[in-house]
Amino acid sequence: MKRKIILAGLVAFSALAFACALSACSACTPDNNGGGSEDEIYNGLILRLSEDETHYLVTGVESNDVTEITVPADYNNKPVTEIKRAAFYECGELSTVTIADSIEIIEGGAFAYCVSLESVKIPDGVTEIYSDTFRQCAALKSVIIPESVTKIYTSAFYNCGITEIILPEGGE
């Protein structure tokens, strides 16, 4: 009996931890989403200057009901290089996303539960696709993965409707 209670407690804690880790994108703080400056809004994106002030991070969106997003290559004459954890979490109407080639890091859960997202082209600078990056993107059918990607973590595309993955020539 004691083991069942402990196991049930661990399962409940795990579920709570995952939900908290991917909480509302606009509620991100400097401590958990990089950078030390104030948020700035650009074309509906929430951007934050990195702590070393050399580049910008996408930390969220103004509204979760966006349908189309373009992540820019630069902002205020500095490159945009990262899409942070949960940046587009539960953007349920998001169907089209264009990601600039300046992006090097797309953190886990960045597009989790974007249930209308149909296709994505991973930029050439990205080397890893982290766990839960596209979790529960049921409409996601097509993914283009560049040669730069050397590792795809478990559940990166968990519960997606993928019918086509395009790898670079000679890729496996």
C-alpha positions as a LaTeX table, in Angstrom:
\begin{tabular}{lrrr}
\hline
Residue & $x$ (\AA) & $y$ (\AA) & $z$ (\AA) \\
\hline
Met1 & 0.00 & 0.00 & 0.00 \\
Lys2 & 2.80 & 2.40 & 0.92 \\
Arg3 & 4.53 & 1.80 & $-2.45$ \\
Lys4 & 1.34 & 2.60 & $-4.37$ \\
Ile5 & 0.98 & 5.91 & $-2.54$ \\
Ile6 & 4.60 & 6.83 & $-3.17$ \\
Leu7 & 4.32 & 5.84 & $-6.84$ \\
Ala8 & 1.09 & 7.82 & $-7.24$ \\
Gly9 & 2.78 & 10.80 & $-5.59$ \\
Leu10 & 5.76 & 10.58 & $-7.96$ \\
Val11 & 3.49 & 10.39 & $-11.00$ \\
Ala12 & 1.48 & 13.41 & $-9.82$ \\
Phe13 & 4.67 & 15.35 & $-9.06$ \\
Ser14 & 6.11 & 14.53 & $-12.50$ \\
Ala15 & 2.96 & 15.72 & $-14.24$ \\
Leu16 & 2.94 & 18.92 & $-12.18$ \\
Ala17 & 6.63 & 19.55 & $-12.88$ \\
Phe18 & 6.10 & 19.14 & $-16.64$ \\
Ala19 & 3.11 & 21.49 & $-16.60$ \\
Cys20 & 5.06 & 24.09 & $-14.63$ \\
Ala21 & 8.09 & 23.77 & $-16.89$ \\
Leu22 & 5.94 & 24.57 & $-19.90$ \\
Ser23 & 3.77 & 27.22 & $-18.30$ \\
Ala24 & 2.38 & 30.21 & $-20.16$ \\
Cys25 & 4.96 & 31.60 & $-22.57$ \\
Ser26 & 4.44 & 35.25 & $-21.68$ \\
Ala27 & 5.09 & 34.57 & $-18.01$ \\
Cys28 & 8.75 & 33.64 & $-18.54$ \\
Thr29 & 11.24 & 35.29 & $-16.22$ \\
Pro30 & 14.93 & 36.12 & $-16.64$ \\
Asp31 & 15.82 & 33.34 & $-14.20$ \\
Asn32 & 14.19 & 30.58 & $-16.21$ \\
Asn33 & 14.35 & 31.89 & $-19.74$ \\
Gly34 & 17.70 & 33.55 & $-20.22$ \\
Gly35 & 18.74 & 37.13 & $-20.48$ \\
Gly36 & 18.72 & 39.85 & $-17.94$ \\
Ser37 & 16.99 & 42.70 & $-19.74$ \\
Glu38 & 13.40 & 43.77 & $-20.09$ \\
Asp39 & 11.14 & 42.09 & $-22.64$ \\
Glu40 & 10.66 & 43.85 & $-25.95$ \\
Ile41 & 7.84 & 43.30 & $-28.43$ \\
Tyr42 & 8.55 & 42.94 & $-32.14$ \\
Asn43 & 5.91 & 41.77 & $-34.65$ \\
Gly44 & 4.04 & 39.95 & $-31.89$ \\
Leu45 & 7.14 & 38.20 & $-30.55$ \\
Ile46 & 8.53 & 38.74 & $-27.06$ \\
Leu47 & 12.29 & 39.21 & $-27.33$ \\
Arg48 & 14.89 & 39.56 & $-24.62$ \\
Leu49 & 18.49 & 40.71 & $-24.90$ \\
Ser50 & 20.94 & 38.06 & $-23.67$ \\
Glu51 & 22.83 & 38.64 & $-20.43$ \\
Asp52 & 26.04 & 39.32 & $-22.34$ \\
Glu53 & 24.07 & 41.68 & $-24.64$ \\
Thr54 & 25.36 & 40.03 & $-27.83$ \\
His55 & 22.12 & 38.51 & $-29.16$ \\
Tyr56 & 18.37 & 38.25 & $-28.66$ \\
Leu57 & 16.24 & 35.36 & $-27.43$ \\
Val58 & 12.62 & 34.66 & $-28.40$ \\
Thr59 & 10.86 & 34.03 & $-25.09$ \\
Gly60 & 7.20 & 34.10 & $-26.14$ \\
Val61 & 4.41 & 35.75 & $-28.07$ \\
Glu62 & 2.01 & 38.54 & $-27.21$ \\
Ser63 & $-0.99$ & 36.33 & $-27.87$ \\
Asn64 & $-1.37$ & 32.55 & $-28.04$ \\
Asp65 & $-3.93$ & 32.83 & $-30.86$ \\
Val66 & $-1.42$ & 33.87 & $-33.55$ \\
Thr67 & $-1.71$ & 31.97 & $-36.83$ \\
Glu68 & 1.59 & 32.89 & $-38.46$ \\
Ile69 & 5.01 & 33.74 & $-37.03$ \\
Thr70 & 8.29 & 34.85 & $-38.57$ \\
Val71 & 11.31 & 34.68 & $-36.29$ \\
Pro72 & 13.66 & 37.41 & $-37.55$ \\
Ala73 & 17.39 & 37.01 & $-38.18$ \\
Asp74 & 18.16 & 40.15 & $-36.21$ \\
Tyr75 & 16.64 & 42.82 & $-34.00$ \\
Asn76 & 18.24 & 46.16 & $-33.03$ \\
Asn77 & 21.32 & 45.22 & $-35.07$ \\
Lys78 & 21.94 & 42.04 & $-33.06$ \\
Pro79 & 21.26 & 38.47 & $-34.16$ \\
Val80 & 18.29 & 36.51 & $-32.84$ \\
Thr81 & 19.86 & 33.14 & $-32.00$ \\
Glu82 & 17.58 & 31.25 & $-29.61$ \\
Ile83 & 13.98 & 30.19 & $-29.21$ \\
Lys84 & 13.53 & 29.54 & $-25.51$ \\
Arg85 & 11.62 & 26.78 & $-23.74$ \\
Ala86 & 7.84 & 27.11 & $-24.12$ \\
Ala87 & 8.12 & 30.24 & $-26.30$ \\
Phe88 & 5.15 & 29.16 & $-28.43$ \\
Tyr89 & 3.56 & 26.74 & $-25.95$ \\
Glu90 & $-0.13$ & 26.15 & $-26.68$ \\
Cys91 & $-0.29$ & 28.52 & $-29.63$ \\
Gly92 & $-3.14$ & 26.38 & $-30.87$ \\
Glu93 & $-3.91$ & 28.44 & $-34.00$ \\
Leu94 & $-0.29$ & 28.66 & $-35.17$ \\
Ser95 & $-0.11$ & 26.92 & $-38.55$ \\
Thr96 & 2.88 & 28.58 & $-40.21$ \\
Val97 & 6.26 & 29.42 & $-38.74$ \\
Thr98 & 9.30 & 30.79 & $-40.55$ \\
Ile99 & 12.51 & 30.49 & $-38.56$ \\
Ala100 & 15.54 & 32.57 & $-39.58$ \\
Asp101 & 18.82 & 30.78 & $-40.25$ \\
Ser102 & 20.41 & 32.79 & $-37.43$ \\
Ile103 & 18.64 & 30.54 & $-34.90$ \\
Glu104 & 21.08 & 28.09 & $-33.32$ \\
Ile105 & 19.05 & 26.78 & $-30.37$ \\
Ile106 & 15.40 & 25.76 & $-30.19$ \\
Glu107 & 14.82 & 24.61 & $-26.62$ \\
Gly108 & 12.62 & 21.71 & $-25.60$ \\
Gly109 & 8.91 & 22.44 & $-25.51$ \\
Ala110 & 9.33 & 25.55 & $-27.69$ \\
Phe111 & 6.43 & 24.54 & $-29.95$ \\
Ala112 & 4.67 & 22.05 & $-27.63$ \\
Tyr113 & 0.91 & 21.82 & $-28.16$ \\
Cys114 & 0.89 & 23.95 & $-31.30$ \\
Val115 & $-1.82$ & 21.63 & $-32.58$ \\
Ser116 & $-2.35$ & 23.47 & $-35.89$ \\
Leu117 & 1.34 & 23.67 & $-36.91$ \\
Glu118 & 1.58 & 21.90 & $-40.29$ \\
Ser119 & 5.22 & 22.00 & $-41.34$ \\
Val120 & 8.57 & 23.27 & $-40.12$ \\
Lys121 & 12.02 & 23.79 & $-41.60$ \\
Ile122 & 14.72 & 23.58 & $-38.96$ \\
Pro123 & 17.39 & 26.27 & $-39.61$ \\
Asp124 & 20.89 & 25.23 & $-40.69$ \\
Gly125 & 22.58 & 26.40 & $-37.48$ \\
Val126 & 20.57 & 24.12 & $-35.18$ \\
Thr127 & 22.55 & 21.06 & $-34.03$ \\
Glu128 & 20.07 & 19.34 & $-31.70$ \\
Ile129 & 16.31 & 18.96 & $-31.52$ \\
Tyr130 & 15.48 & 18.69 & $-27.84$ \\
Ser131 & 12.86 & 16.58 & $-26.05$ \\
Asp132 & 9.28 & 17.80 & $-26.41$ \\
Thr133 & 10.21 & 20.58 & $-28.86$ \\
Phe134 & 7.20 & 19.70 & $-31.04$ \\
Arg135 & 5.23 & 17.63 & $-28.49$ \\
Gln136 & 1.55 & 17.12 & $-29.38$ \\
Cys137 & 1.73 & 19.04 & $-32.68$ \\
Ala138 & $-0.94$ & 16.80 & $-34.17$ \\
Ala139 & $-1.18$ & 18.63 & $-37.52$ \\
Leu140 & 2.60 & 18.57 & $-38.05$ \\
Lys141 & 3.05 & 16.51 & $-41.23$ \\
Ser142 & 6.33 & 17.69 & $-42.76$ \\
Val143 & 9.69 & 18.40 & $-41.16$ \\
Ile144 & 12.85 & 19.50 & $-42.98$ \\
Ile145 & 15.96 & 18.68 & $-40.96$ \\
Pro146 & 19.32 & 20.18 & $-42.04$ \\
Glu147 & 22.70 & 18.46 & $-42.07$ \\
Ser148 & 23.74 & 20.48 & $-39.01$ \\
Val149 & 21.36 & 18.46 & $-36.78$ \\
Thr150 & 23.38 & 15.66 & $-35.22$ \\
Lys151 & 21.04 & 14.62 & $-32.43$ \\
Ile152 & 17.28 & 14.33 & $-32.01$ \\
Tyr153 & 16.24 & 13.63 & $-28.42$ \\
Thr154 & 13.55 & 11.22 & $-27.32$ \\
Ser155 & 10.00 & 12.55 & $-27.73$ \\
Ala156 & 11.11 & 15.60 & $-29.75$ \\
Phe157 & 8.16 & 14.88 & $-32.07$ \\
Tyr158 & 5.96 & 13.04 & $-29.57$ \\
Asn159 & 2.39 & 12.54 & $-30.79$ \\
Cys160 & 2.84 & 14.42 & $-34.06$ \\
Gly161 & 1.17 & 13.40 & $-37.32$ \\
Ile162 & 4.41 & 13.38 & $-39.33$ \\
Thr163 & 4.13 & 11.75 & $-42.74$ \\
Glu164 & 7.29 & 13.24 & $-44.27$ \\
Ile165 & 10.76 & 13.92 & $-42.88$ \\
Ile166 & 13.23 & 15.47 & $-45.28$ \\
Leu167 & 16.86 & 14.85 & $-44.38$ \\
Pro168 & 19.90 & 16.25 & $-46.18$ \\
Glu169 & 21.26 & 14.22 & $-49.04$ \\
Gly170 & 23.12 & 11.25 & $-47.60$ \\
Gly171 & 21.43 & 11.69 & $-44.20$ \\
Glu172 & 19.94 & 8.81 & $-42.26$ \\
\hline
\end{tabular}
